[in-house]
Amino acid sequence: MRIIVDAQEHRPIYRQVADEIKTLIARGELQEGASLPPVRQLAADLGVNLNTVATAYRELQGEGLIAIRHGSGAMVASRRTEVTSRDEMRKALRAVLTQMVLAGMPRSEIAVLVSGELRGLTQGAK
Amino acid sequence: MRIIVDAQEHRPIYRQVADEIKTLIARGELQEGASLPPVRQLAADLGVNLNTVATAYRELQGEGLIAIRHGSGAMVASRRTEVTSRDEMRKALRAVLTQMVLAGMPRSEIAVLVSGELRGLTQGAK
Amino acid sequence: MRIIVDAQEHRPIYRQVADEIKTLIARGELQEGASLPPVRQLAADLGVNLNTVATAYRELQGEGLIAIRHGSGAMVASRRTEVTSRDEMRKALRAVLTQMVLAGMPRSEIAVLVSGELRGLTQGAK
Amino acid sequence: MRIIVDAQEHRPIYRQVADEIKTLIARGELQEGASLPPVRQLAADLGVNLNTVATAYRELQGEGLIAIRHGSGAMVASRRTEVTSRDEMRKALRAVLTQMVLAGMPRSEIAVLVSGELRGLTQGAK
DNA sequence: GTGGTCTAGACCACG
DNA sequence: GTGGTCTAGACCACC
């Protein structure tokens, strides 16, 4: 499983892990029923603390995206989640776009970035 | 100045305040040279501590977006910032879009949201 | 880590702490990758509030000199900074030298002081 | 009297004014007995608040550098002062040099800056 | 009247 | 155990 985390980023590491796994699920690279690597192994691969990965898995479980079965690992449960409110997502979107606009990125370039990411995320869904 | 903060959100309050002000600047609702409300007044309006607003202002000052002059208040200094790397913005964008896709939001609706926000942010720039 | 602060001085304490750490880094007494003491411990050592040290660390982080990782402490990241403009540094230098000249300090003695400090600061850079 | 202040700098404006006048005195451009401009006029020239200039004059008077006579303006009293302790000056010098070193300025260039400033300050003294 | 700094202490987030 | 955030309130510095 190809995941990269960066300790210097603003987002906490556990959330980076969770977000990357979410992206893999959304892209269809992790299908329903697929097994996730054991916590210890993923932690070792990423060079992070075991608790960090465990927290990420717990978050994904809380959102209903994965199922953790004691003693037999974790697997992808579903491609649907609804925990984050529409309003909160909109605020997050606005914050990101604001950042890009203030950084001087032209609107056309932002549009290209967005559609590029969207294409990657939705093609696996069909 | 219309700003809303939510103590329940993950983002710290001082960053919510800073982000909202950034959006107002990006939108052109706060022009260069415009005065910001005194920290104590904004703190009272938002129902938060003085220091929380002061921290937000300090962050904006550090990014070069506002100029604070001791004894005479704060004003908008610029509409440009460069603190966040392109790569970090891209990752943040991907995380938000992933969230939306997994929430089951159709691609067309996401596109509408994005362009709506973008329109609000870039029209003030002309 | 030997740091001394003086509450009577004009410079705020958090900046004194940051300045002292900067000097330790410039001197090479704190190498890149070295750990800084936990905020609470340094605060206790100096007899100041936790927040005061946290503010100093945050300032150093903003200048890129240290990296703070939530949950696992702070470490020296770099020996380079670029925040202060050349012109501002020159003006500050002039102010200090003016002070010394008006205090009646002979030019030769000032030169000795300067080269002594400079030697301490640049020898670690070899 | 050629004085420039910058509201964005770290030093408070009143201190910038005081420092600039000190430099003029140290350089010999303001001789003993010379009159200083009226507070109101200097404030108008600099575009700053009247109280700011008054505070600067008060500081200079406190250091014995100028004499303020009620109703007849201020004049340069002496070129000697001793209010700032040797230790505090040394600390200020160290902070400036640390800044320069961390900004990557080579030792040779710093030396040139220092001797250039020193030459300007001490030539008027002979 | 404006912002700046500091404290003491509480509680949370992260690894 | 580490840093982060917030509060309430005091006092200072600046314009």
XYZ file of C-alpha atoms (C1' of nucleotides) in Angstrom:
534
model
C 0.000 0.000 0.000
C 1.602 3.235 -1.171
C 1.158 5.872 1.489
C 3.360 8.847 2.251
C 3.240 10.996 5.365
C 5.111 14.169 6.205
C 5.756 15.046 9.831
C 6.184 18.741 8.984
C 2.712 19.202 7.579
C -0.071 20.943 9.454
C -2.387 17.920 9.469
C -1.592 15.459 12.245
C 0.057 12.282 11.028
C -2.800 10.002 12.024
C -5.127 12.051 9.871
C -2.743 11.985 6.954
C -2.763 8.189 7.183
C -6.536 8.090 7.399
C -6.916 10.569 4.530
C -4.589 8.606 2.281
C -6.487 5.401 2.936
C -9.745 7.208 2.239
C -8.345 8.394 -1.067
C -7.325 4.846 -1.984
C -10.840 3.686 -1.199
C -12.450 6.513 -3.127
C -10.205 5.782 -6.123
C -11.193 2.141 -6.038
C -7.634 0.984 -5.406
C -8.884 -0.579 -2.198
C -12.070 -2.488 -2.979
C -14.729 -3.499 -0.497
C -13.599 -6.514 1.458
C -9.920 -5.902 0.822
C -7.625 -6.371 3.802
C -5.653 -3.495 5.270
C -2.102 -4.119 6.431
C -1.627 -4.916 10.127
C -1.144 -1.848 12.311
C 2.384 -2.856 13.264
C 3.485 -3.422 9.723
C 2.088 -0.169 8.385
C 3.606 1.704 11.310
C 6.987 0.180 10.547
C 6.658 0.977 6.826
C 5.817 4.595 7.511
C 8.323 4.982 10.308
C 5.713 6.278 12.702
C 4.455 5.287 16.110
C 2.176 2.272 16.360
C -0.448 4.296 18.211
C -0.561 6.756 15.336
C -1.673 4.101 12.877
C -4.047 2.614 15.417
C -5.668 6.032 15.824
C -6.041 6.350 12.058
C -7.732 2.946 11.829
C -10.013 3.863 14.716
C -11.044 7.024 12.908
C -11.810 5.091 9.741
C -13.797 2.577 11.760
C -15.718 5.406 13.425
C -16.699 6.635 9.981
C -17.844 3.175 8.957
C -15.254 2.891 6.210
C -13.417 -0.092 7.598
C -14.248 -2.962 9.932
C -11.741 -3.959 12.561
C -12.068 -7.518 13.830
C -10.084 -8.260 16.927
C -7.439 -10.809 16.089
C -7.956 -10.864 12.356
C -7.096 -7.423 11.106
C -9.024 -4.728 9.315
C -10.878 -4.738 6.018
C -12.614 -2.182 3.837
C -16.282 -2.101 4.731
C -17.900 0.353 2.390
C -17.255 3.279 0.124
C -19.838 5.471 1.807
C -19.559 7.724 4.784
C -21.609 10.612 6.094
C -19.942 11.685 9.311
C -18.677 15.022 8.131
C -21.438 17.551 7.757
C -21.989 19.251 4.460
C -21.349 22.572 6.136
C -18.036 21.534 7.595
C -16.875 20.196 4.237
C -17.882 23.437 2.591
C -15.907 25.420 5.144
C -12.863 23.225 4.587
C -13.198 23.654 0.833
C -13.462 27.389 1.195
C -10.349 27.517 3.397
C -8.300 25.605 0.845
C -9.487 27.715 -2.062
C -8.873 30.915 -0.109
C -5.321 29.805 0.519
C -4.786 29.144 -3.173
C -6.271 32.458 -4.262
C -4.172 34.412 -1.763
C -1.104 32.534 -2.951
C -1.766 34.114 -6.325
C -2.779 30.970 -8.149
C -4.923 31.921 -11.165
C -8.472 30.665 -11.198
C -7.854 28.614 -14.316
C -5.012 26.755 -12.655
C -7.106 26.037 -9.593
C -9.824 24.656 -11.839
C -7.323 22.357 -13.517
C -6.078 21.085 -10.173
C -9.587 20.453 -8.934
C -10.755 18.593 -11.997
C -7.562 16.587 -12.104
C -8.029 15.435 -8.527
C -11.722 14.822 -9.069
C -11.032 12.689 -12.120
C -8.637 10.523 -10.130
C -11.154 10.157 -7.339
C -14.277 9.366 -9.293
C -13.033 7.145 -12.053
C -12.689 4.235 -9.648
C -16.312 4.637 -8.652
C -17.906 3.642 -11.885
C -17.413 42.388 10.268
C -19.345 39.189 9.924
C -17.336 36.293 11.308
C -18.601 33.103 12.839
C -16.593 30.662 14.885
C -17.533 27.288 16.268
C -15.798 25.998 19.375
C -16.786 22.438 18.488
C -14.820 22.369 15.277
C -11.442 20.718 14.972
C -9.637 23.818 13.815
C -8.557 25.974 16.743
C -10.621 29.110 17.164
C -7.763 31.478 16.488
C -7.195 29.787 13.144
C -10.889 29.948 12.303
C -10.749 33.676 12.923
C -7.635 34.036 10.791
C -9.139 31.911 8.009
C -12.349 33.917 7.954
C -10.437 37.159 7.725
C -8.320 35.702 4.940
C -11.480 34.837 3.054
C -12.820 38.364 3.519
C -9.556 39.725 2.133
C -9.543 37.299 -0.801
C -13.137 38.238 -1.599
C -12.300 41.906 -1.580
C -14.730 42.627 1.246
C -11.744 43.882 3.185
C -9.729 46.115 0.881
C -6.062 46.934 1.315
C -5.723 49.653 3.911
C -9.034 48.840 5.588
C -9.000 48.823 9.374
C -9.682 45.655 11.323
C -11.724 45.843 14.504
C -9.792 46.230 17.777
C -8.885 42.853 19.270
C -10.977 43.453 22.355
C -14.030 44.384 20.369
C -13.811 41.437 18.011
C -13.191 39.155 20.974
C -16.312 40.464 22.676
C -18.359 40.078 19.491
C -17.234 36.482 19.056
C -17.522 35.657 22.726
C -13.906 34.533 22.971
C -10.906 35.636 24.901
C -8.873 38.662 23.854
C -5.758 36.522 23.496
C -7.447 34.239 21.022
C -8.095 37.109 18.638
C -4.646 38.543 19.287
C -3.147 35.196 18.259
C -5.160 35.230 15.045
C -4.002 38.758 14.229
C -0.420 37.820 14.973
C -0.647 34.881 12.584
C -2.032 37.097 9.840
C 0.727 39.593 10.496
C 3.310 36.828 10.227
C 1.916 35.951 6.807
C 2.152 39.573 5.738
C -1.570 39.955 5.191
C -2.145 42.612 7.836
C -0.023 45.276 9.508
C -0.418 45.821 13.231
C 0.724 49.087 14.713
C 0.985 49.156 18.462
C -1.373 51.734 19.811
C -3.207 52.348 16.596
C -4.766 49.129 15.448
C -4.493 46.731 12.553
C -5.088 47.188 8.845
C -5.077 45.038 5.742
C -1.615 45.185 4.203
C -1.735 42.948 1.175
C -3.753 40.398 -0.753
C -0.812 38.109 -1.235
C 0.709 35.424 0.886
C 3.216 32.680 0.147
C 3.472 30.653 3.323
C 1.852 27.423 2.247
C 3.667 25.315 -0.313
C 1.957 24.361 -3.522
C 2.307 20.716 -2.621
C 0.701 21.127 0.771
C -2.229 23.000 -0.746
C -2.684 20.252 -3.298
C -2.747 17.586 -0.604
C -5.269 19.579 1.406
C -7.424 19.962 -1.679
C -7.295 16.226 -2.318
C -8.300 15.474 1.274
C -11.349 17.746 1.037
C -12.451 16.349 -2.299
C -11.973 12.776 -1.068
C -14.190 13.585 1.885
C -16.880 14.867 -0.435
C -16.693 11.914 -2.802
C -16.908 9.430 0.046
C -19.875 11.318 1.437
C -21.600 10.347 -1.788
C -21.711 13.790 -3.265
C -21.963 13.554 -7.081
C -19.146 15.016 -9.084
C -21.433 17.573 -10.658
C -22.504 18.900 -7.286
C -18.912 19.163 -6.124
C -18.100 21.126 -9.261
C -20.937 23.529 -8.520
C -19.724 24.063 -4.970
C -16.167 24.684 -6.101
C -17.053 27.142 -8.796
C -19.466 28.918 -6.505
C -16.776 29.437 -3.893
C -14.209 30.374 -6.498
C -16.492 32.968 -8.001
C -16.949 34.574 -4.614
C -13.222 34.580 -4.016
C -11.981 35.914 -7.310
C -14.548 38.489 -8.290
C -13.200 40.947 -5.733
C -9.755 40.671 -7.298
C -10.383 42.668 -10.398
C 20.701 24.239 28.263
C 22.056 27.430 29.748
C 19.659 30.269 29.147
C 19.143 33.357 31.230
C 16.221 35.726 31.018
C 15.606 38.996 32.779
C 12.056 40.134 33.392
C 13.237 43.742 33.819
C 14.579 44.016 30.304
C 12.683 45.764 27.549
C 12.586 42.760 25.247
C 9.675 40.484 26.084
C 10.722 37.285 27.803
C 9.555 35.032 25.001
C 11.789 36.902 22.597
C 14.719 36.706 24.977
C 14.261 32.947 25.077
C 14.045 32.768 21.301
C 17.097 35.008 20.878
C 19.172 32.938 23.283
C 18.282 29.749 21.475
C 19.139 31.399 18.178
C 22.541 32.292 19.550
C 23.099 28.710 20.722
C 22.231 27.493 17.240
C 24.458 30.061 15.540
C 27.330 29.117 17.865
C 26.903 25.466 17.045
C 26.178 24.533 20.644
C 22.861 23.231 19.407
C 23.507 21.183 16.294
C 20.951 20.421 13.632
C 18.758 17.580 14.780
C 19.425 18.224 18.464
C 16.402 18.061 20.749
C 15.199 21.092 22.638
C 13.937 20.688 26.191
C 10.181 20.192 26.642
C 8.353 23.488 27.011
C 7.219 22.673 30.513
C 10.684 21.781 31.679
C 12.329 24.857 30.211
C 9.540 26.990 31.644
C 10.146 25.510 35.092
C 13.915 26.026 34.771
C 13.481 29.667 33.810
C 10.716 30.295 36.312
C 8.285 31.478 33.673
C 4.944 30.339 32.427
C 4.604 27.443 30.026
C 2.912 29.664 27.454
C 5.854 32.036 27.397
C 8.213 29.281 26.296
C 5.626 27.899 23.899
C 5.425 31.319 22.267
C 9.203 31.408 21.880
C 9.217 27.958 20.276
C 6.422 28.940 17.954
C 8.366 31.999 16.837
C 11.440 29.888 16.130
C 9.304 27.434 14.221
C 7.844 30.255 12.165
C 11.384 31.284 11.214
C 12.189 27.725 10.199
C 14.916 27.280 12.784
C 13.245 24.487 14.710
C 10.707 21.798 13.916
C 8.009 21.058 16.468
C 6.225 17.767 16.295
C 3.105 17.522 18.372
C 3.539 14.819 20.929
C 7.225 14.319 20.421
C 8.995 17.543 21.098
C 11.073 20.084 19.229
C 14.378 19.791 17.412
C 16.781 22.097 15.631
C 15.876 22.122 11.950
C 18.297 24.483 10.308
C 20.948 27.106 10.836
C 19.452 29.468 8.355
C 16.778 32.087 8.574
C 15.767 34.909 6.280
C 13.042 36.756 8.087
C 14.751 40.036 8.900
C 15.594 42.311 6.000
C 19.152 43.399 5.448
C 18.105 46.983 5.908
C 16.436 46.370 9.239
C 19.493 44.518 10.507
C 21.699 47.396 9.451
C 19.537 49.905 11.274
C 19.563 47.763 14.397
C 23.340 47.495 14.187
C 23.639 51.254 13.861
C 21.422 51.798 16.894
C 23.551 49.495 19.038
C 26.824 51.041 17.926
C 25.448 54.540 18.462
C 24.526 53.560 21.988
C 28.048 52.358 22.627
C 29.712 55.411 21.145
C 27.526 57.750 23.177
C 28.330 55.741 26.285
C 31.879 56.849 25.725
C 33.225 53.478 24.733
C 36.378 53.904 22.612
C 36.262 52.594 19.085
C 38.987 50.068 19.815
C 37.020 48.556 22.657
C 33.895 48.293 20.534
C 35.913 46.513 17.873
C 37.149 44.021 20.464
C 33.611 43.331 21.668
C 32.340 42.843 18.149
C 35.079 40.504 17.061
C 34.799 38.555 20.287
C 31.088 37.971 19.750
C 31.596 37.273 16.101
C 34.269 34.695 16.840
C 31.925 32.890 19.209
C 29.149 32.921 16.643
C 31.040 31.802 13.576
C 33.473 29.246 14.895
C 30.717 26.658 15.172
C 29.994 27.203 11.511
C 33.264 25.854 10.158
C 16.829 67.418 10.205
C 16.835 64.287 8.103
C 15.103 61.517 9.998
C 13.227 58.538 8.623
C 10.925 56.254 10.569
C 9.208 53.060 9.502
C 5.988 52.041 11.216
C 6.496 48.400 10.200
C 9.770 47.953 12.036
C 10.047 46.110 15.307
C 11.377 49.089 17.255
C 8.651 51.437 18.452
C 8.489 54.686 16.537
C 9.418 56.875 19.478
C 12.592 54.861 19.886
C 13.398 55.091 16.210
C 13.137 58.874 16.517
C 15.302 58.908 19.622
C 17.852 56.566 18.052
C 18.118 58.653 14.902
C 18.711 61.808 16.920
C 21.323 59.985 18.973
C 23.083 58.966 15.798
C 23.067 62.563 14.556
C 24.600 63.654 17.839
C 27.202 60.881 17.807
C 28.146 61.772 14.234
C 28.587 65.389 15.192
C 25.871 66.558 12.833
C 24.071 67.960 15.857
C 26.594 69.878 17.936
C 26.264 70.758 21.607
C 23.941 73.688 22.034
C 22.178 73.133 18.725
C 18.406 73.504 18.779
C 16.120 70.597 18.032
C 12.984 71.210 15.979
C 9.768 71.863 17.925
C 7.855 68.709 18.776
C 4.878 69.710 16.636
C 6.971 70.446 13.601
C 8.966 67.235 13.755
C 5.782 65.243 14.299
C 4.245 66.854 11.234
C 7.389 66.223 9.155
C 7.473 62.567 10.108
C 3.727 62.078 9.855
C 3.506 60.659 13.342
C 1.581 61.492 16.463
C 2.722 64.451 18.510
C 2.946 62.320 21.640
C 5.332 59.988 19.880
C 7.882 62.720 19.326
C 7.325 64.060 22.822
C 8.083 60.619 24.215
C 11.287 60.448 22.171
C 12.421 63.843 23.477
C 11.596 62.761 27.022
C 13.734 59.675 26.587
C 16.641 61.743 25.322
C 16.228 64.132 28.216
C 16.185 61.229 30.653
C 19.525 60.121 29.252
C 20.935 63.620 29.637
C 21.491 64.051 25.925
C 19.180 67.000 25.446
C 17.794 69.737 27.633
C 14.145 70.651 27.327
C 13.252 74.150 28.478
C 9.590 74.777 28.862
C 8.543 77.393 26.365
C 11.784 77.597 24.469
C 12.314 74.250 22.898
C 14.992 71.600 23.217
C 18.744 71.753 22.643
C 21.592 69.266 22.564
C 23.169 69.082 25.982
C 26.087 66.724 25.724
C 27.552 63.876 23.742
C 27.900 61.570 26.724
C 25.440 59.205 28.237
C 25.745 56.184 30.494
C 22.208 54.995 31.120
C 22.432 51.734 29.265
C 24.482 49.163 31.106
C 27.462 47.601 29.423
C 25.830 44.231 29.808
C 22.605 45.260 28.140
C 24.497 46.773 25.240
C 26.503 43.596 24.864
C 23.320 41.539 24.774
C 21.829 43.828 22.146
C 25.009 43.576 20.092
C 24.976 39.806 20.349
C 21.337 39.636 19.228
C 22.047 41.724 16.136
C 25.137 39.739 15.192
C 23.289 36.440 15.752
C 20.595 37.613 13.385
C 23.154 38.462 10.751
C 25.023 35.181 11.081
C 21.834 33.143 10.852
C 20.818 35.142 7.806
C 23.914 33.714 6.183
C 25.893 36.936 6.026
C 29.616 36.088 5.827
C 31.800 37.274 8.662
C 33.796 39.478 6.359
C 30.695 41.316 5.221
C 29.547 41.842 8.787
C 32.947 43.281 9.628
C 32.674 45.695 6.727
C 29.229 46.826 7.855
C 30.404 47.338 11.417
C 33.500 49.319 10.544
C 31.533 51.381 8.043
C 28.992 52.345 10.664
C 31.677 52.919 13.262
C 33.603 55.219 10.944
C 30.501 57.307 10.373
C 29.834 57.499 14.091
C 33.278 58.329 15.369
C 34.597 60.706 12.771
C 32.428 63.487 14.096
C 33.847 62.945 17.559
C 37.325 64.131 16.969
C -8.011 53.754 23.658
C -5.052 50.557 21.123
C -2.216 46.280 21.102
C 1.416 43.322 23.930
C 2.752 40.293 27.429
C 2.396 37.366 31.236
C 0.302 34.272 34.668
C -2.156 30.205 36.588
C -4.607 26.702 35.646
C -7.642 23.752 32.980
C -8.457 20.623 29.319
C -7.488 18.670 24.785
C -4.731 16.425 20.932
C -0.978 13.698 19.506
C 2.500 9.909 19.344
C 4.623 12.495 28.316
C 4.695 15.830 24.655
C 2.838 20.182 22.659
C -1.687 23.081 21.730
C -5.357 25.914 23.004
C -8.217 28.621 25.779
C -9.722 31.473 29.677
C -9.833 35.359 33.022
C -7.655 38.842 34.567
C -3.739 41.873 35.476
C -0.413 45.189 34.056
C 2.437 47.444 30.595
C 3.744 49.998 26.187
C 2.439 52.877 22.603
C 0.107 56.548 20.013
